XYZ file of N, CA and C in Angstrom:
219
model
N -10.612 4.372 -13.622
C -9.429 3.555 -13.875
C -8.988 2.931 -12.555
N -8.640 1.651 -12.564
C -8.314 0.979 -11.311
C -6.961 1.376 -10.751
N -6.094 1.990 -11.518
C -4.799 2.420 -11.005
C -4.818 3.920 -10.687
N -5.995 4.406 -10.286
C -6.161 5.800 -9.912
C -6.941 5.890 -8.607
N -6.852 7.053 -7.967
C -7.661 7.322 -6.787
C -8.346 8.670 -6.979
N -9.451 8.837 -6.314
C -10.239 10.063 -6.429
C -9.938 10.982 -5.261
N -9.672 12.241 -5.554
C -9.456 13.266 -4.541
C -10.713 14.138 -4.490
N -11.553 13.984 -3.447
C -12.811 14.737 -3.394
C -12.606 16.245 -3.203
N -11.509 16.648 -2.604
C -11.237 18.074 -2.404
C -10.996 18.758 -3.745
N -10.217 18.116 -4.604
C -9.900 18.684 -5.921
C -10.858 18.197 -7.004
N -11.759 17.265 -6.628
C -12.716 16.686 -7.569
C -12.011 16.192 -8.830
N -10.958 15.386 -8.612
C -10.167 14.879 -9.731
C -9.599 13.507 -9.388
N -9.235 12.774 -10.426
C -8.584 11.471 -10.256
C -7.094 11.615 -10.529
N -6.302 10.851 -9.773
C -4.848 10.872 -9.912
C -4.335 9.445 -9.976
N -3.224 9.265 -10.678
C -2.627 7.939 -10.796
C -1.922 7.536 -9.511
N -1.970 6.241 -9.232
C -1.247 5.671 -8.099
C 0.249 5.648 -8.421
N 1.067 5.549 -7.377
C 2.499 5.339 -7.578
C 2.712 4.062 -8.370
N 3.831 3.992 -9.056
C 4.143 2.822 -9.873
C 4.254 1.539 -9.054
N 4.540 1.650 -7.765
C 4.695 0.450 -6.934
C 3.357 -0.094 -6.429
N 2.276 0.646 -6.617
C 0.941 0.195 -6.188
C 0.211 -0.495 -7.336
N -0.465 -1.600 -7.030
C -1.424 -2.161 -7.978
C -2.707 -1.340 -7.936
N -3.127 -1.022 -6.720
C -4.324 -0.214 -6.489
C -4.041 0.708 -5.311
N -4.594 1.910 -5.350
C -4.438 2.822 -4.217
C -5.774 3.507 -3.949
N -5.864 4.197 -2.827
C -7.140 4.791 -2.432
C -7.034 6.251 -2.027
N -5.841 6.818 -1.956
C -5.679 8.197 -1.518
C -5.614 8.284 -0.008
N -5.315 9.360 0.594
C -5.273 10.695 0.007
C -4.000 10.997 -0.784
N -3.070 10.042 -0.842
C -1.885 10.266 -1.666
C -1.725 9.107 -2.636
N -0.884 9.298 -3.624
C -0.679 8.269 -4.642
C 0.042 7.046 -4.091
N 0.651 7.164 -2.917
C 1.370 6.037 -2.325
C 0.565 5.333 -1.233
N -0.706 5.659 -1.076
C -1.586 4.954 -0.125
C -2.141 3.727 -0.840
N -1.429 2.623 -0.725
C -1.704 1.434 -1.537
C -2.621 0.434 -0.848
N -3.488 -0.204 -1.641
C -4.230 -1.382 -1.190
C -3.352 -2.611 -1.322
N -2.651 -2.709 -2.457
C -1.734 -3.804 -2.704
C -0.593 -3.310 -3.580
N 0.468 -4.114 -3.648
C 1.732 -3.658 -4.224
C 2.180 -4.538 -5.385
N 3.028 -3.953 -6.230
C 3.639 -4.682 -7.339
C 4.988 -5.234 -6.898
N 5.359 -6.369 -7.472
C 6.690 -6.932 -7.205
C 7.758 -5.940 -7.650
N 8.850 -5.830 -6.963
C 9.287 -6.580 -5.792
C 8.818 -5.954 -4.471
N 7.958 -4.934 -4.525
C 7.439 -4.285 -3.308
C 6.226 -5.051 -2.827
N 6.475 -6.143 -2.125
C 5.395 -7.081 -1.821
C 4.719 -6.854 -0.480
N 5.285 -6.009 0.368
C 4.715 -5.797 1.698
C 4.113 -4.399 1.833
N 2.956 -4.307 2.468
C 2.350 -3.018 2.781
C 2.648 -2.707 4.238
N 3.214 -1.544 4.473
C 3.466 -1.076 5.838
C 2.138 -0.563 6.390
N 1.614 -1.194 7.439
C 0.296 -0.816 7.955
C 0.283 0.570 8.583
N 1.438 1.096 8.955
C 1.487 2.451 9.515
C 1.400 3.515 8.427
N 2.174 3.358 7.368
C 2.238 4.383 6.325
C 1.404 4.059 5.098
N 0.984 2.790 4.953
C 0.276 2.270 3.772
C 1.147 2.331 2.523
N 2.462 2.423 2.700
C 3.382 2.424 1.574
C 3.884 1.011 1.314
N 4.210 0.732 0.075
C 4.742 -0.562 -0.308
C 6.234 -0.621 -0.010
N 6.668 -1.788 0.447
C 8.074 -1.987 0.804
C 8.549 -3.349 0.303
N 9.860 -3.422 0.033
C 10.447 -4.704 -0.353
C 10.642 -5.589 0.866
N 11.024 -4.995 1.977
C 11.166 -5.709 3.240
C 10.513 -4.870 4.334
N 10.162 -5.497 5.415
C 9.532 -4.774 6.517
C 10.583 -4.019 7.332
N 10.228 -2.834 7.841
C 11.137 -2.075 8.702
C 11.468 -2.864 9.970
N 12.592 -2.535 10.635
C 13.038 -3.292 11.805
C 12.016 -3.406 12.935
N 11.192 -2.404 13.152
C 10.249 -2.432 14.272
C 8.934 -3.139 13.927
N 8.923 -3.840 12.786
C 7.714 -4.534 12.351
C 8.021 -5.992 12.024
N 6.966 -6.778 11.884
C 7.077 -8.179 11.490
C 6.261 -8.407 10.230
N 6.754 -9.289 9.368
C 6.045 -9.627 8.141
C 4.901 -10.583 8.457
N 3.739 -10.309 7.882
C 2.557 -11.152 8.050
C 2.024 -11.473 6.660
N 1.702 -12.742 6.433
C 1.153 -13.155 5.143
C -0.239 -13.730 5.386
N -1.215 -13.200 4.660
C -2.587 -13.703 4.746
C -3.097 -13.982 3.340
N -3.833 -15.046 3.200
C -4.471 -15.391 1.933
C -3.472 -15.467 0.793
N -2.271 -15.910 1.022
C -1.189 -16.120 0.060
C -0.700 -14.830 -0.602
N -1.580 -13.946 -1.007
C -1.159 -12.763 -1.749
C -1.133 -11.485 -0.924
N -1.750 -11.469 0.230
C -1.804 -10.250 1.034
C -0.694 -10.297 2.072
N 0.319 -9.462 1.891
C 1.476 -9.438 2.778
C 1.606 -8.031 3.347
N 1.803 -7.950 4.652
C 1.943 -6.640 5.246
C 2.913 -6.655 6.410
N 3.343 -5.457 6.806
C 4.264 -5.272 7.922
C 3.449 -4.771 9.109
N 3.478 -5.529 10.181
C 2.700 -5.179 11.375
C 3.650 -4.743 12.487
N 3.278 -3.699 13.194
C 4.083 -3.181 14.279
C 4.282 -4.238 15.357
N 5.492 -4.289 15.925
C 5.774 -5.213 17.013
C 5.302 -4.673 18.355
N 4.929 -3.401 18.392
C 4.450 -2.768 19.637
C 2.974 -3.083 19.802
N 2.595 -3.482 20.993
C 1.179 -3.816 21.253
C 0.581 -2.839 22.211
């Protein structure tokens, strides 16, 4: 199922959080992409967010891929 991720330790599939379109684990909130209104992926936590945290900047790539990138270099 595309809204699930596989846990190799438990040898089982689990559903992604409701805010994820797709996730990859190791937790249900490790998202590849997000559902509206959670349009940004935080690159540090891989969690979906409505807005980027203060220490990050919003980046949009390929129209649909939006993420929060750290301002620290």
